[in-house]
């Protein structure tokens, strides 16, 4: 039965495949099964691979000798939809408004991945695939891909390919074809600051014991100077300087600070002194507080001295920083700056190195040609701030380059309420996939 692409996307978006919340385990499995069914319907050999976490979906076309092999990676997991009250329509009831489909995961990453899948489907309906194709769709990207590296190692022969393509990045402006040649890495850390053994009356005890929330505030404040430079000793030590052609690419980026500011809803753009906005995001490492908690959060006031405070932090990394070293330096920094009267527990979280690729290889050139034909415009060459932690392992284990071709624009509201994906991007994605396969076959 031939259904329009949009119908498939609506079905795909109905699964609340939230990887970080354990109560959604059955939804993860259902979503993976839906993908396998779709791949089989298309005539690919498809299988669910169980992991210690969420399943991995692997699908393959029948391998033909003499054709290059393309691996397409994507993720079917999504970020939590909270805060729910800010959604115009419910996050897992996909709704079409003004040419965009609204749902959690629409832009990141179900829409873009599905564009590739439906592109393959279309080619198969009309004839034969010009390349061998492998789809690897995982369910743990949004939690740092904890089980994917092992899977890639164990299946390295089955996953052997000439090139990897991913559409899980962002174009600088809508309909602007984009090859992303660099992404930042990431390293996560959580601080727990503890004081008294229980919450105390802040009048009876306040002033006589240290307040963990105040101590957490001091730790947070110690991270940056007033010009936005990270104060962790050695933090900037390993950074690879920008190459000459990159300065040009940054200068030619097809979007302005004004466009970017508008996307944020912030009063002004602000960041590390001495760098442009897009350098700050694409080529500089950062330290970001993702969450602070501790003490009374309810309505009204409560005079309490909290027993603990928690700070969630992620660092974004650039080549050649490693998550291990950055977390080690950060831990030393926090231990040194921890004020007296509290204890500090530091937990190291997930990490992944930055990715940087050469856009001038023959595959890079093939991608640029396909992007140009599909969108009718010269593609932008950019570095971005987001992370896909597994890229580095893909490259190391499979010895393959990765092409990042964006299909979502910055206004898709990834990770935010009212995430969406324009129907027309689904169509341009299908077109891009067809063009890309042709170019690859000619490579
Ligand atoms: N699609 C994003 C990564 C991305 C966003 C790349 C914007 C380029 C531009 C991906 O799904 C994502 O959000 N990754 C997480 C990884 C983290 C949870 C380990 C991220 O970057 O926060
Ligand atoms: Mn994504």
Short mmCIF file of C-alpha atoms and ligand atoms in Angstrom, two decimals:
data_model
loop_
_atom_site.label_atom_id
_atom_site.label_comp_id
_atom_site.label_asym_id
_atom_site.label_seq_id
_atom_site.Cartn_x
_atom_site.Cartn_y
_atom_site.Cartn_z
CA UNK A 1 0.00 0.00 0.00
CA UNK A 2 1.38 3.38 -0.95
CA UNK A 3 0.83 6.03 1.66
CA UNK A 4 2.10 9.63 1.44
CA UNK A 5 5.38 10.34 3.31
CA UNK A 6 3.59 12.56 5.83
CA UNK A 7 1.44 9.65 7.03
CA UNK A 8 4.54 7.68 7.87
CA UNK A 9 5.98 10.60 9.82
CA UNK A 10 2.75 11.01 11.78
CA UNK A 11 2.85 7.34 12.78
CA UNK A 12 6.53 7.55 13.71
CA UNK A 13 5.99 10.64 15.86
CA UNK A 14 3.17 9.06 17.86
CA UNK A 15 5.63 6.92 19.84
CA UNK A 16 6.72 8.64 23.07
CA UNK A 17 10.22 7.21 22.66
CA UNK A 18 11.83 9.11 25.54
CA UNK A 19 15.11 7.33 26.21
CA UNK A 20 15.91 8.93 29.54
CA UNK A 21 12.66 7.90 31.28
CA UNK A 22 12.51 4.20 32.20
CA UNK A 23 8.70 4.04 32.15
CA UNK A 24 8.88 4.52 28.37
CA UNK A 25 10.79 1.26 27.78
CA UNK A 26 7.75 -0.38 26.09
CA UNK A 27 7.35 2.67 23.82
CA UNK A 28 11.00 2.38 22.82
CA UNK A 29 10.45 -1.24 21.83
CA UNK A 30 7.25 -0.45 19.96
CA UNK A 31 8.97 2.34 18.04
CA UNK A 32 11.90 0.09 17.11
CA UNK A 33 9.44 -2.57 15.92
CA UNK A 34 7.61 0.00 13.80
CA UNK A 35 10.92 0.85 12.09
CA UNK A 36 11.76 -2.79 11.46
CA UNK A 37 8.31 -3.35 9.92
CA UNK A 38 8.78 -0.35 7.65
CA UNK A 39 12.22 -1.54 6.50
CA UNK A 40 10.83 -5.00 5.78
CA UNK A 41 7.90 -3.52 3.88
CA UNK A 42 10.51 -1.74 1.73
CA UNK A 43 12.28 -5.02 1.03
CA UNK A 44 15.32 -4.53 3.29
CA UNK A 45 16.56 -7.16 5.68
CA UNK A 46 15.89 -5.68 9.13
CA UNK A 47 16.45 -6.73 12.70
CA UNK A 48 16.13 -5.46 16.26
CA UNK A 49 19.27 -5.87 18.34
CA UNK A 50 18.69 -5.89 22.07
CA UNK A 51 21.19 -4.01 24.25
CA UNK A 52 21.50 -3.43 28.00
CA UNK A 53 19.47 -0.31 27.28
CA UNK A 54 17.19 0.44 24.34
CA UNK A 55 17.19 -1.66 21.16
CA UNK A 56 19.17 -0.84 18.04
CA UNK A 57 17.53 -1.20 14.63
CA UNK A 58 19.71 -2.45 11.79
CA UNK A 59 18.50 -2.77 8.20
CA UNK A 60 20.38 -3.68 5.03
CA UNK A 61 19.82 -3.91 1.33
CA UNK A 62 21.05 -7.08 -0.41
CA UNK A 63 24.78 -6.49 -0.91
CA UNK A 64 25.82 -6.12 -4.54
CA UNK A 65 29.52 -6.43 -5.37
CA UNK A 66 31.10 -3.44 -7.06
CA UNK A 67 28.76 -0.87 -5.49
CA UNK A 68 29.85 1.43 -2.68
CA UNK A 69 28.23 0.89 0.72
CA UNK A 70 26.55 3.76 2.53
CA UNK A 71 25.66 3.61 6.22
CA UNK A 72 22.96 5.97 7.43
CA UNK A 73 22.77 6.63 11.15
CA UNK A 74 19.89 8.23 13.01
CA UNK A 75 18.12 8.02 16.35
CA UNK A 76 14.53 7.18 17.20
CA UNK A 77 14.78 8.37 20.80
CA UNK A 78 13.62 11.85 21.75
CA UNK A 79 14.16 14.29 24.59
CA UNK A 80 11.51 14.56 27.34
CA UNK A 81 8.70 16.91 26.26
CA UNK A 82 8.49 18.84 29.55
CA UNK A 83 7.31 21.53 30.30
CA UNK A 84 4.04 20.10 28.97
CA UNK A 85 1.94 23.20 29.65
CA UNK A 86 3.93 25.11 27.03
CA UNK A 87 2.88 22.86 24.14
CA UNK A 88 0.07 24.22 21.93
CA UNK A 89 -0.91 20.64 21.02
CA UNK A 90 0.21 17.50 22.90
CA UNK A 91 3.80 16.40 22.10
CA UNK A 92 2.87 12.89 20.96
CA UNK A 93 -0.23 13.82 18.96
CA UNK A 94 1.42 15.07 15.75
CA UNK A 95 -0.49 18.09 14.45
CA UNK A 96 -0.15 19.93 11.16
CA UNK A 97 -0.14 23.76 11.37
CA UNK A 98 1.16 26.17 8.70
CA UNK A 99 2.92 23.43 6.77
CA UNK A 100 4.75 22.10 9.81
CA UNK A 101 4.17 18.94 11.75
CA UNK A 102 4.35 19.61 15.50
CA UNK A 103 5.51 16.82 17.83
CA UNK A 104 8.45 15.95 20.07
CA UNK A 105 11.21 14.46 17.91
CA UNK A 106 9.84 15.95 14.66
CA UNK A 107 13.05 17.84 13.83
CA UNK A 108 15.39 15.90 16.13
CA UNK A 109 15.60 13.34 14.66
CA UNK A 110 12.59 11.44 13.37
CA UNK A 111 11.75 13.75 10.43
CA UNK A 112 15.28 13.89 9.00
CA UNK A 113 15.94 10.14 9.47
CA UNK A 114 12.61 9.24 7.93
CA UNK A 115 13.33 11.45 4.90
CA UNK A 116 16.30 9.19 4.13
CA UNK A 117 14.31 6.02 4.73
CA UNK A 118 11.47 7.18 2.50
CA UNK A 119 14.02 8.27 -0.10
CA UNK A 120 15.31 4.71 -0.22
CA UNK A 121 11.73 3.43 -0.34
CA UNK A 122 10.98 5.61 -3.34
CA UNK A 123 14.07 4.46 -5.24
CA UNK A 124 13.20 0.83 -4.53
CA UNK A 125 9.65 1.34 -5.78
CA UNK A 126 10.96 2.77 -9.03
CA UNK A 127 13.88 0.38 -9.58
CA UNK A 128 17.17 -0.56 -8.00
CA UNK A 129 19.40 1.07 -5.40
CA UNK A 130 22.58 2.46 -7.00
CA UNK A 131 24.55 1.73 -3.79
CA UNK A 132 24.45 -0.80 -0.97
CA UNK A 133 22.75 0.68 2.04
CA UNK A 134 22.80 0.01 5.77
CA UNK A 135 20.54 1.80 8.26
CA UNK A 136 21.57 1.95 11.91
CA UNK A 137 18.90 3.66 14.00
CA UNK A 138 19.56 3.74 17.71
CA UNK A 139 17.43 4.60 20.74
CA UNK A 140 20.01 6.14 23.08
CA UNK A 141 21.51 9.14 21.28
CA UNK A 142 19.88 11.66 23.62
CA UNK A 143 21.49 9.93 26.62
CA UNK A 144 25.00 9.72 25.20
CA UNK A 145 24.81 6.39 23.26
CA UNK A 146 26.04 4.20 26.16
CA UNK A 147 25.62 0.90 24.28
CA UNK A 148 26.44 1.86 20.73
CA UNK A 149 30.21 1.75 20.85
CA UNK A 150 30.17 -1.91 21.94
CA UNK A 151 27.63 -2.70 19.24
CA UNK A 152 29.77 -1.10 16.53
CA UNK A 153 32.83 -3.04 17.75
CA UNK A 154 30.95 -6.35 17.85
CA UNK A 155 29.39 -5.80 14.42
CA UNK A 156 32.28 -4.03 12.70
CA UNK A 157 32.28 -6.48 9.78
CA UNK A 158 28.56 -6.29 9.22
CA UNK A 159 28.77 -2.48 9.43
CA UNK A 160 31.74 -2.15 7.07
CA UNK A 161 31.01 0.72 4.69
CA UNK A 162 32.63 3.32 2.47
CA UNK A 163 30.91 6.35 3.94
CA UNK A 164 28.48 7.28 6.73
CA UNK A 165 25.77 9.91 6.28
CA UNK A 166 23.77 11.51 9.07
CA UNK A 167 21.04 14.15 9.06
CA UNK A 168 20.98 15.09 12.72
CA UNK A 169 22.39 18.60 12.50
CA UNK A 170 20.94 22.05 11.84
CA UNK A 171 21.07 24.22 8.72
CA UNK A 172 21.84 27.92 9.35
CA UNK A 173 18.53 28.99 7.76
CA UNK A 174 15.55 27.18 6.28
CA UNK A 175 16.16 25.58 2.87
CA UNK A 176 19.87 26.31 3.08
CA UNK A 177 21.74 23.16 2.01
CA UNK A 178 24.44 22.48 4.56
CA UNK A 179 27.43 20.25 5.04
CA UNK A 180 28.51 20.37 8.69
CA UNK A 181 32.20 19.55 8.91
CA UNK A 182 32.58 19.87 12.67
CA UNK A 183 30.54 19.23 15.80
CA UNK A 184 31.45 19.83 19.42
CA UNK A 185 32.04 17.03 21.87
CA UNK A 186 30.46 16.83 25.30
CA UNK A 187 31.31 15.82 28.86
CA UNK A 188 28.76 15.67 31.68
CA UNK A 189 29.23 16.11 35.43
CA UNK A 190 27.01 16.32 38.49
CA UNK A 191 27.89 17.98 41.78
CA UNK A 192 26.15 17.17 45.03
CA UNK A 193 26.92 19.60 47.83
CA UNK A 194 25.92 18.32 51.27
CA UNK A 195 25.70 20.06 54.60
CA UNK A 196 23.50 19.24 57.62
CA UNK A 197 21.94 15.77 57.81
CA UNK A 198 18.45 17.21 57.23
CA UNK A 199 16.82 20.51 56.20
CA UNK A 200 17.11 22.92 59.13
CA UNK A 201 15.15 25.93 60.42
CA UNK A 202 17.07 28.83 58.88
CA UNK A 203 16.41 31.05 61.90
CA UNK A 204 17.46 28.62 64.58
CA UNK A 205 20.56 27.41 62.69
CA UNK A 206 21.18 29.90 59.86
CA UNK A 207 24.55 31.61 60.33
CA UNK A 208 25.95 28.75 62.39
CA UNK A 209 26.35 26.13 59.67
CA UNK A 210 27.32 26.41 56.01
CA UNK A 211 24.47 26.49 53.48
CA UNK A 212 24.94 23.91 50.66
CA UNK A 213 22.95 26.06 48.20
CA UNK A 214 25.25 29.02 48.85
CA UNK A 215 28.29 26.75 48.46
CA UNK A 216 26.87 25.44 45.16
CA UNK A 217 26.39 29.05 44.04
CA UNK A 218 30.04 29.81 44.78
CA UNK A 219 31.15 26.75 42.82
CA UNK A 220 29.03 27.79 39.86
CA UNK A 221 30.37 31.34 40.04
CA UNK A 222 33.94 30.07 40.05
CA UNK A 223 33.52 28.58 36.56
CA UNK A 224 33.74 31.83 34.52
CA UNK A 225 35.32 35.24 34.80
CA UNK A 226 33.26 38.32 33.95
CA UNK A 227 34.40 38.11 30.30
CA UNK A 228 33.02 34.62 29.86
CA UNK A 229 36.34 32.76 29.93
CA UNK A 230 36.24 29.39 31.67
CA UNK A 231 38.48 29.52 34.74
CA UNK A 232 39.34 25.82 35.00
CA UNK A 233 43.11 25.51 34.85
CA UNK A 234 44.22 23.88 31.58
CA UNK A 235 40.71 24.01 30.07
CA UNK A 236 41.85 25.63 26.80
CA UNK A 237 45.19 23.79 26.65
CA UNK A 238 44.57 21.24 23.85
CA UNK A 239 42.50 23.27 21.41
CA UNK A 240 43.44 22.93 17.75
CA UNK A 241 43.62 26.39 16.12
CA UNK A 242 41.26 27.27 13.24
CA UNK A 243 42.67 26.58 9.80
CA UNK A 244 42.85 29.37 7.25
CA UNK A 245 39.96 28.12 5.10
CA UNK A 246 37.83 27.87 8.23
CA UNK A 247 38.11 31.58 8.99
CA UNK A 248 36.67 32.09 5.54
CA UNK A 249 33.88 29.56 6.12
CA UNK A 250 32.95 31.29 9.39
CA UNK A 251 32.94 34.68 7.68
CA UNK A 252 30.72 33.37 4.85
CA UNK A 253 28.12 31.73 7.06
CA UNK A 254 24.69 32.48 5.60
CA UNK A 255 23.06 33.82 8.76
CA UNK A 256 23.61 36.82 10.97
CA UNK A 257 23.85 37.51 14.69
CA UNK A 258 20.46 39.21 14.44
CA UNK A 259 18.85 36.03 13.03
CA UNK A 260 20.50 34.03 15.75
CA UNK A 261 19.45 36.37 18.54
CA UNK A 262 15.88 36.19 17.33
CA UNK A 263 15.88 32.40 17.67
CA UNK A 264 16.83 32.63 21.31
CA UNK A 265 14.35 35.17 22.67
CA UNK A 266 17.23 36.42 24.86
CA UNK A 267 17.76 40.15 25.46
CA UNK A 268 21.25 40.11 23.87
CA UNK A 269 23.86 37.68 22.61
CA UNK A 270 26.64 37.18 25.11
CA UNK A 271 29.65 34.89 25.35
CA UNK A 272 33.39 34.49 25.59
CA UNK A 273 35.18 37.74 24.90
CA UNK A 274 37.28 37.88 21.71
CA UNK A 275 35.21 35.53 19.54
CA UNK A 276 32.30 35.96 17.14
CA UNK A 277 28.93 34.37 17.92
CA UNK A 278 29.39 31.46 15.53
CA UNK A 279 32.98 30.89 16.67
CA UNK A 280 31.72 30.78 20.26
CA UNK A 281 29.22 28.10 19.32
CA UNK A 282 31.17 26.15 16.71
CA UNK A 283 34.80 26.45 17.64
CA UNK A 284 35.06 27.25 21.37
CA UNK A 285 34.53 24.97 24.35
CA UNK A 286 32.02 25.98 27.02
CA UNK A 287 30.89 25.14 30.53
CA UNK A 288 27.10 25.24 30.93
CA UNK A 289 24.98 24.74 34.01
CA UNK A 290 22.01 22.61 32.91
CA UNK A 291 20.19 22.51 36.20
CA UNK A 292 20.37 23.66 39.82
CA UNK A 293 18.29 22.23 42.60
CA UNK A 294 18.12 22.24 46.36
CA UNK A 295 15.94 23.78 49.03
CA UNK A 296 12.32 24.74 48.84
CA UNK A 297 10.86 25.07 45.30
CA UNK A 298 7.14 25.24 46.12
CA UNK A 299 4.70 28.13 46.35
CA UNK A 300 5.36 30.93 48.82
CA UNK A 301 8.28 30.99 51.22
CA UNK A 302 9.78 28.45 53.55
CA UNK A 303 12.54 29.43 55.94
CA UNK A 304 14.78 26.49 55.50
CA UNK A 305 18.47 25.78 55.24
CA UNK A 306 18.64 22.93 52.72
CA UNK A 307 20.61 19.79 53.46
CA UNK A 308 21.92 19.55 49.90
CA UNK A 309 22.17 21.23 46.53
CA UNK A 310 22.69 19.60 43.14
CA UNK A 311 24.29 21.11 40.07
CA UNK A 312 24.16 19.47 36.65
CA UNK A 313 26.86 20.61 34.24
CA UNK A 314 27.91 19.81 30.70
CA UNK A 315 31.04 20.97 28.96
CA UNK A 316 31.05 21.28 25.17
CA UNK A 317 34.39 20.33 23.70
CA UNK A 318 36.31 21.14 20.53
CA UNK A 319 39.14 19.23 18.82
CA UNK A 320 41.45 17.97 20.47
CA UNK A 321 40.01 18.10 23.99
CA UNK A 322 39.10 14.77 25.59
CA UNK A 323 36.14 14.32 27.96
CA UNK A 324 38.32 12.39 30.44
CA UNK A 325 40.84 15.19 30.79
CA UNK A 326 38.23 17.95 30.95
CA UNK A 327 36.30 16.13 33.69
CA UNK A 328 39.54 15.53 35.62
CA UNK A 329 40.50 19.22 35.39
CA UNK A 330 36.98 20.29 36.34
CA UNK A 331 36.95 17.99 39.36
CA UNK A 332 40.27 19.43 40.55
CA UNK A 333 38.87 22.94 40.06
CA UNK A 334 35.72 22.26 42.09
CA UNK A 335 37.65 20.54 44.90
CA UNK A 336 39.95 23.56 45.09
CA UNK A 337 37.06 26.06 45.13
CA UNK A 338 34.72 24.20 47.45
CA UNK A 339 34.06 26.41 50.48
CA UNK A 340 34.37 25.01 54.03
CA UNK A 341 31.49 23.46 55.96
CA UNK A 342 30.11 21.23 53.19
CA UNK A 343 31.11 18.00 51.46
CA UNK A 344 31.28 17.72 47.71
CA UNK A 345 30.43 14.60 45.76
CA UNK A 346 31.36 14.66 42.06
CA UNK A 347 29.94 12.23 39.55
CA UNK A 348 31.36 11.96 36.04
CA UNK A 349 28.71 11.40 33.35
CA UNK A 350 28.71 10.56 29.65
CA UNK A 351 31.24 12.00 27.25
CA UNK A 352 32.17 12.10 23.60
CA UNK A 353 34.89 13.85 21.62
CA UNK A 354 34.29 16.56 19.07
CA UNK A 355 34.10 15.56 15.41
CA UNK A 356 35.98 17.26 12.64
CA UNK A 357 36.13 16.11 9.02
CA UNK A 358 37.71 17.13 5.77
CA UNK A 359 34.96 18.39 3.43
CA UNK A 360 37.18 18.08 0.34
CA UNK A 361 37.31 14.26 0.07
CA UNK A 362 35.52 12.71 -2.94
CA UNK A 363 32.60 11.83 -0.69
CA UNK A 364 32.47 15.38 0.66
CA UNK A 365 32.38 16.62 -2.92
CA UNK A 366 29.60 14.12 -3.78
CA UNK A 367 27.57 15.38 -0.80
CA UNK A 368 28.03 19.00 -1.86
CA UNK A 369 26.89 18.21 -5.40
CA UNK A 370 23.82 16.36 -4.15
CA UNK A 371 22.96 19.20 -1.74
CA UNK A 372 23.29 21.73 -4.54
CA UNK A 373 21.03 19.77 -6.91
CA UNK A 374 18.41 19.00 -4.26
CA UNK A 375 18.13 22.57 -2.93
CA UNK A 376 19.19 24.53 -6.02
CA UNK A 377 21.80 26.50 -4.10
CA UNK A 378 25.47 26.33 -3.13
CA UNK A 379 25.75 24.50 0.23
CA UNK A 380 27.07 26.21 3.35
CA UNK A 381 30.05 24.70 5.11
CA UNK A 382 29.73 25.08 8.86
CA UNK A 383 30.85 23.93 12.29
CA UNK A 384 28.15 23.51 14.89
CA UNK A 385 27.80 23.48 18.62
CA UNK A 386 25.66 20.38 19.20
CA UNK A 387 27.10 16.91 19.74
CA UNK A 388 26.62 13.42 18.38
CA UNK A 389 28.92 11.62 20.79
CA UNK A 390 29.24 8.41 18.75
CA UNK A 391 30.79 10.05 15.67
CA UNK A 392 34.29 9.67 16.94
CA UNK A 393 33.85 5.93 17.57
CA UNK A 394 32.25 5.42 14.16
CA UNK A 395 35.29 6.99 12.62
CA UNK A 396 37.81 5.09 14.77
CA UNK A 397 36.22 1.64 14.61
CA UNK A 398 34.87 1.58 11.06
CA UNK A 399 37.65 3.78 9.64
CA UNK A 400 35.04 5.71 7.68
CA UNK A 401 34.36 9.39 7.19
CA UNK A 402 31.04 10.90 8.17
CA UNK A 403 28.98 13.38 6.18
CA UNK A 404 26.58 15.54 8.14
CA UNK A 405 23.85 16.92 5.91
CA UNK A 406 21.30 18.98 7.78
CA UNK A 407 17.58 18.78 7.06
CA UNK A 408 16.26 20.77 10.02
CA UNK A 409 16.47 24.54 10.48
CA UNK A 410 17.22 26.24 13.82
CA UNK A 411 13.55 27.09 14.32
CA UNK A 412 12.48 23.43 14.73
CA UNK A 413 12.73 23.95 18.52
CA UNK A 414 14.77 20.81 19.16
CA UNK A 415 14.67 19.92 22.89
CA UNK A 416 12.16 22.78 23.45
CA UNK A 417 8.36 22.86 23.62
CA UNK A 418 6.46 22.92 20.30
CA UNK A 419 9.12 21.10 18.30
CA UNK A 420 8.22 20.83 14.62
CA UNK A 421 9.41 19.78 11.17
CA UNK A 422 8.18 21.38 7.92
CA UNK A 423 6.52 18.98 5.49
CA UNK A 424 8.58 20.58 2.74
CA UNK A 425 11.80 19.54 4.51
CA UNK A 426 10.58 15.96 4.46
CA UNK A 427 10.20 16.33 0.71
CA UNK A 428 13.58 18.03 0.21
CA UNK A 429 15.15 15.33 2.37
CA UNK A 430 13.73 12.61 0.16
CA UNK A 431 15.09 14.49 -2.86
CA UNK A 432 18.48 14.92 -1.26
CA UNK A 433 18.67 11.22 -0.49
CA UNK A 434 17.95 10.32 -4.12
CA UNK A 435 20.55 12.79 -5.44
CA UNK A 436 23.10 11.72 -2.87
CA UNK A 437 22.84 8.05 -3.80
CA UNK A 438 23.31 8.93 -7.47
CA UNK A 439 26.40 11.00 -6.69
CA UNK A 440 27.83 8.25 -4.48
CA UNK A 441 27.36 5.64 -7.17
CA UNK A 442 29.32 7.88 -9.55
CA UNK A 443 32.11 8.38 -7.01
N1 LIG B 1 20.72 16.46 16.92
C1 LIG B 1 21.40 16.77 18.12
C2 LIG B 1 22.82 17.23 17.92
C3 LIG B 1 22.98 18.54 17.18
C4 LIG B 1 22.20 19.63 17.50
C5 LIG B 1 23.95 18.67 16.24
C6 LIG B 1 22.39 20.82 16.84
C7 LIG B 1 24.15 19.86 15.60
C8 LIG B 1 23.36 20.95 15.89
C9 LIG B 1 21.42 15.54 19.02
O1 LIG B 1 20.26 14.78 19.00
C10 LIG B 1 21.61 16.02 20.43
O2 LIG B 1 20.86 16.81 20.92
N2 LIG B 1 22.63 15.51 21.07
C11 LIG B 1 22.89 15.76 22.44
C12 LIG B 1 23.92 14.78 22.89
C13 LIG B 1 24.09 14.70 24.38
C14 LIG B 1 22.81 14.36 25.08
C15 LIG B 1 25.14 13.68 24.72
C16 LIG B 1 23.39 17.20 22.62
O3 LIG B 1 24.09 17.75 21.76
O4 LIG B 1 23.05 17.77 23.65
MN1 LIG B 2 19.39 14.47 17.32
#
